[in-house]
Amino acid sequence: MKYSKEAKPERAGGGGGGARAVPVALMLLLLCGFSFYLGGMYSTGRTFTFSSTTTSIIPIVSTAKQEGSAIALAIARNGNGDDEVEFSECPADYQDYTPCTDPKRWRRYGNYRLSFMERHCPPPPERAVCLVPPPRGYKPPIRWPKSKDQCWYRNVPYDWINSQKSNQHWLRKDGDRFTFPGGGTMFPNGVGAYVDLMADLIPGMKDGSVRTALDTGCGVASWGGDLLARNILTVSLAPRDNHEAQVQFALERGIPAILGIISTQRLPIPSASMDMAHCSRCLIPWTEFGGLYLMEIQRVLRPGGFWVLSGPPINYENRWHGWNTTVEAQKADFDRLKKMLASMCFRLYNKKGDIAVWQKSLDAGCYDKLTPVTTPAKCDDSVDADAAWYVPMRSCVTAPSPKSRGKALPKWPQRLSVAPERVSVVPGGSGSAMKHDDGKWKAATKHYKALLPALGSDKVRNVMDMSAVYGGFAASLVKDPVWVMNVVSSYGPNSLGVVYDRGLIGTNHDWCEAFSTYPRTYDLLHADGLFTAESHRCEMKFVLVEMDRILRPTGYAIIRDNPYFLDSVASIAKGMRWTCDRHDTENKENEKEKLLICHKQLWSAKKA
């Protein structure tokens, strides 16, 4: 006879049930008595099995298989009866481990629109609670600005992308390092000449009108790297695919980048946030699925923003024969692209050679013509246009907010200190709140630099503010040789639009999950009140192990929080081989908030 999981045997009646009840009651009494006995012993300070000089290691091994290997976590009990966590090393093949975009797990997900490359995080039982080892021969990265053009081969030891893209001059292996000539599929004369032509087509790139940019399918982010010298801050985006560690190369060079793909989910950034978006032969099928991917670009571009496309089908008259197609097919694709963009309130702004530029309309009348039943449809108000954390893309055009229609933001750098309209939409937000936040972080950063001289020097390049609000910490560092990724909680007030309106960059994220980046990609992590804010949702050890994964060896973490949480953080950090010092904040009389400044050590894996 077979039993299903749902089929539960009924309790037998009569004397059988009463006979079992007596032993159960006795067992409960014995357990309660034993627990009181143990409580009495520990309350008097006596130990049960450990002497004051003994340390006991209790291995706890996950029963879930970590793609073939179990990851161990150990708890050490010291002589004071306190627990110290010790973490094992991850296997050597975890050196490029990206938990939520892990190729080993792709087979679990469908191929539809490459959705398997989107975020798919492992459940807690399958998380690798271990320390990701650096590659053999790893050493501190070359410092900015030299790192823009070269990096150590052993830090990103990937040869496939070198052999496959060498003819396009993405990068070149020279002895013990990779060099980056600044080439690309659509800019054989170098990225500088390519951006010069683009700047001639978009004068706003020269006068501060264009400050934030998105590069889809970024390669090794040479385009975003060139724009840094032009005061344009780019979020470079690429999936983890067979091009092997594109985003890791970008971050090793000191250029902003995140793992991501335009597939079925919105990008983790708010609407109307980018001044410019760019695709250089990124092979995204823009005219398929009713123009769905273009609608996502339309959502994230601010009114008056520019979309730049180079590669097929631009310049089809001269290029079609090199694209393994026909001139008729490419012309039809270009016509379809122009028609689709026009229906989404774009106009062809400029075109020369291989580059075409469209501008998103500032005209409110264009959007007013769209309705939920037109083609394309106008988005209704059922889904917040700024909501972007695991939110499916929608087949509709996002109309600009009535408050922002026809209004241009101040030019850079003036826009950094001007409170944008969107600040009033944030719960509790206002211009005075933003000004107060800026003042707080200006004073805090001055204090940080006194405690950590590396901040502000060329030892720190890639910075993440793990719990940003208005971007005040990033604003306080704007004159330093750093860039800051502002991470705004997906579970708190969504202030990320304010960050972008100020001319800064960032992303939404939930710290109960892994961040969309490779290991060893940030020099400094800043967490303000993160553990207090997320203590009811996220387990501290998972957050700290994730911080260890993304922090470069010899990198730093500044953790600002309630002393209650800092005690636990310090204990776990010691198990991660960090060295930490505790300090007062800039307000020494504030006992509710202290600082923990930690330094990650460079260590070598025990096993190759």
Tab-separated table of N, CA, C and O in Angstrom, residues 454-495:
chain	number	residue	atom	x	y	z
A	454	ALA	N	44.168	56.108	3.770
A	454	ALA	CA	44.077	55.563	2.416
A	454	ALA	C	42.899	56.161	1.649
A	454	ALA	O	42.945	56.283	0.420
A	455	LEU	N	41.844	56.555	2.370
A	455	LEU	CA	40.684	57.166	1.725
A	455	LEU	C	41.051	58.573	1.257
A	455	LEU	O	41.461	59.413	2.039
A	456	GLY	N	40.922	58.797	-0.017
A	456	GLY	CA	41.348	60.069	-0.599
A	456	GLY	C	42.669	59.953	-1.333
A	456	GLY	O	43.057	60.875	-2.058
A	457	SER	N	43.351	58.805	-1.169
A	457	SER	CA	44.608	58.567	-1.876
A	457	SER	C	44.358	57.623	-3.044
A	457	SER	O	43.242	57.146	-3.255
A	458	ASP	N	45.424	57.290	-3.788
A	458	ASP	CA	45.258	56.383	-4.919
A	458	ASP	C	45.157	54.916	-4.490
A	458	ASP	O	45.054	54.025	-5.332
A	459	LYS	N	45.140	54.659	-3.181
A	459	LYS	CA	44.958	53.293	-2.695
A	459	LYS	C	43.494	52.857	-2.749
A	459	LYS	O	43.199	51.672	-2.641
A	460	VAL	N	42.594	53.811	-2.855
A	460	VAL	CA	41.166	53.515	-2.898
A	460	VAL	C	40.581	54.110	-4.170
A	460	VAL	O	40.658	55.319	-4.400
A	461	ARG	N	39.999	53.252	-5.001
A	461	ARG	CA	39.409	53.692	-6.256
A	461	ARG	C	37.914	53.333	-6.360
A	461	ARG	O	37.066	54.192	-6.563
A	462	ASN	N	37.594	52.044	-6.211
A	462	ASN	CA	36.216	51.581	-6.337
A	462	ASN	C	35.564	51.586	-4.959
A	462	ASN	O	35.983	50.844	-4.064
A	463	VAL	N	34.535	52.394	-4.779
A	463	VAL	CA	33.885	52.553	-3.476
A	463	VAL	C	32.406	52.201	-3.606
A	463	VAL	O	31.768	52.528	-4.611
A	464	MET	N	31.870	51.536	-2.583
A	464	MET	CA	30.443	51.248	-2.544
A	464	MET	C	29.857	51.780	-1.245
A	464	MET	O	30.371	51.506	-0.162
A	465	ASP	N	28.777	52.558	-1.360
A	465	ASP	CA	27.995	52.959	-0.200
A	465	ASP	C	26.828	51.985	-0.125
A	465	ASP	O	25.865	52.075	-0.894
A	466	MET	N	26.899	51.040	0.803
A	466	MET	CA	25.963	49.923	0.853
A	466	MET	C	24.571	50.321	1.328
A	466	MET	O	23.620	49.540	1.165
A	467	SER	N	24.449	51.479	1.928
A	467	SER	CA	23.141	51.909	2.455
A	467	SER	C	22.947	53.396	2.196
A	467	SER	O	22.777	54.186	3.114
A	468	ALA	N	22.995	53.764	0.931
A	468	ALA	CA	22.893	55.173	0.552
A	468	ALA	C	21.453	55.665	0.673
A	468	ALA	O	20.498	54.895	0.597
A	469	VAL	N	21.306	56.973	0.853
A	469	VAL	CA	19.988	57.610	0.866
A	469	VAL	C	19.927	58.623	-0.272
A	469	VAL	O	19.368	58.359	-1.335
A	470	TYR	N	20.551	59.770	-0.095
A	470	TYR	CA	20.565	60.799	-1.138
A	470	TYR	C	21.907	60.872	-1.876
A	470	TYR	O	22.092	61.728	-2.735
A	471	GLY	N	22.850	60.011	-1.522
A	471	GLY	CA	24.170	60.066	-2.148
A	471	GLY	C	25.106	61.050	-1.481
A	471	GLY	O	26.088	61.469	-2.089
A	472	GLY	N	24.820	61.429	-0.222
A	472	GLY	CA	25.654	62.425	0.461
A	472	GLY	C	27.083	61.978	0.678
A	472	GLY	O	28.012	62.777	0.559
A	473	PHE	N	27.277	60.691	0.996
A	473	PHE	CA	28.641	60.188	1.173
A	473	PHE	C	29.408	60.270	-0.140
A	473	PHE	O	30.564	60.704	-0.171
A	474	ALA	N	28.778	59.877	-1.243
A	474	ALA	CA	29.421	59.974	-2.556
A	474	ALA	C	29.729	61.422	-2.909
A	474	ALA	O	30.793	61.740	-3.458
A	475	ALA	N	28.805	62.326	-2.595
A	475	ALA	CA	29.020	63.747	-2.893
A	475	ALA	C	30.223	64.296	-2.124
A	475	ALA	O	30.957	65.142	-2.632
A	476	SER	N	30.449	63.784	-0.915
A	476	SER	CA	31.578	64.270	-0.118
A	476	SER	C	32.917	63.806	-0.680
A	476	SER	O	33.961	64.358	-0.326
A	477	LEU	N	32.902	62.818	-1.577
A	477	LEU	CA	34.138	62.276	-2.159
A	477	LEU	C	34.316	62.679	-3.612
A	477	LEU	O	35.219	62.178	-4.283
A	478	VAL	N	33.477	63.586	-4.109
A	478	VAL	CA	33.429	63.841	-5.538
A	478	VAL	C	34.734	64.427	-6.085
A	478	VAL	O	35.048	64.282	-7.269
A	479	LYS	N	35.547	65.061	-5.242
A	479	LYS	CA	36.818	65.625	-5.700
A	479	LYS	C	37.986	64.654	-5.537
A	479	LYS	O	39.118	64.983	-5.911
A	480	ASP	N	37.734	63.502	-4.972
A	480	ASP	CA	38.776	62.499	-4.783
A	480	ASP	C	38.853	61.576	-5.996
A	480	ASP	O	37.897	61.476	-6.778
A	481	PRO	N	39.954	60.842	-6.154
A	481	PRO	CA	40.103	59.954	-7.328
A	481	PRO	C	39.340	58.648	-7.147
A	481	PRO	O	39.891	57.549	-7.251
A	482	VAL	N	38.043	58.750	-6.841
A	482	VAL	CA	37.204	57.582	-6.621
A	482	VAL	C	35.909	57.724	-7.395
A	482	VAL	O	35.563	58.811	-7.863
A	483	TRP	N	35.199	56.634	-7.542
A	483	TRP	CA	33.792	56.657	-7.942
A	483	TRP	C	33.038	55.820	-6.918
A	483	TRP	O	33.595	54.918	-6.295
A	484	VAL	N	31.757	56.124	-6.728
A	484	VAL	CA	30.969	55.474	-5.688
A	484	VAL	C	29.720	54.841	-6.299
A	484	VAL	O	28.958	55.508	-7.010
A	485	MET	N	29.520	53.563	-6.005
A	485	MET	CA	28.275	52.888	-6.353
A	485	MET	C	27.329	53.041	-5.167
A	485	MET	O	27.554	52.479	-4.092
A	486	ASN	N	26.272	53.833	-5.349
A	486	ASN	CA	25.295	54.078	-4.289
A	486	ASN	C	24.228	52.986	-4.321
A	486	ASN	O	23.469	52.882	-5.286
A	487	VAL	N	24.187	52.177	-3.281
A	487	VAL	CA	23.217	51.078	-3.212
A	487	VAL	C	22.065	51.501	-2.311
A	487	VAL	O	22.274	51.802	-1.128
A	488	VAL	N	20.866	51.557	-2.873
A	488	VAL	CA	19.664	51.935	-2.130
A	488	VAL	C	18.824	50.680	-1.918
A	488	VAL	O	18.554	49.933	-2.866
A	489	SER	N	18.413	50.448	-0.683
A	489	SER	CA	17.687	49.236	-0.332
A	489	SER	C	16.408	49.090	-1.136
A	489	SER	O	15.638	50.044	-1.291
A	490	SER	N	16.183	47.886	-1.627
A	490	SER	CA	14.946	47.599	-2.356
A	490	SER	C	13.759	47.471	-1.417
A	490	SER	O	12.616	47.389	-1.872
A	491	TYR	N	14.025	47.470	-0.094
A	491	TYR	CA	12.953	47.332	0.879
A	491	TYR	C	12.715	48.608	1.680
A	491	TYR	O	11.894	48.624	2.578
A	492	GLY	N	13.427	49.667	1.367
A	492	GLY	CA	13.233	50.933	2.056
A	492	GLY	C	12.705	51.994	1.108
A	492	GLY	O	12.349	51.708	-0.042
A	493	PRO	N	12.646	53.237	1.553
A	493	PRO	CA	12.229	54.337	0.665
A	493	PRO	C	13.158	54.413	-0.543
A	493	PRO	O	14.387	54.412	-0.396
A	494	ASN	N	12.574	54.460	-1.722
A	494	ASN	CA	13.378	54.437	-2.943
A	494	ASN	C	13.850	55.842	-3.298
A	494	ASN	O	13.169	56.592	-3.995
A	495	SER	N	15.018	56.197	-2.809
A	495	SER	CA	15.602	57.519	-3.058
A	495	SER	C	16.618	57.501	-4.192
A	495	SER	O	17.318	58.492	-4.412
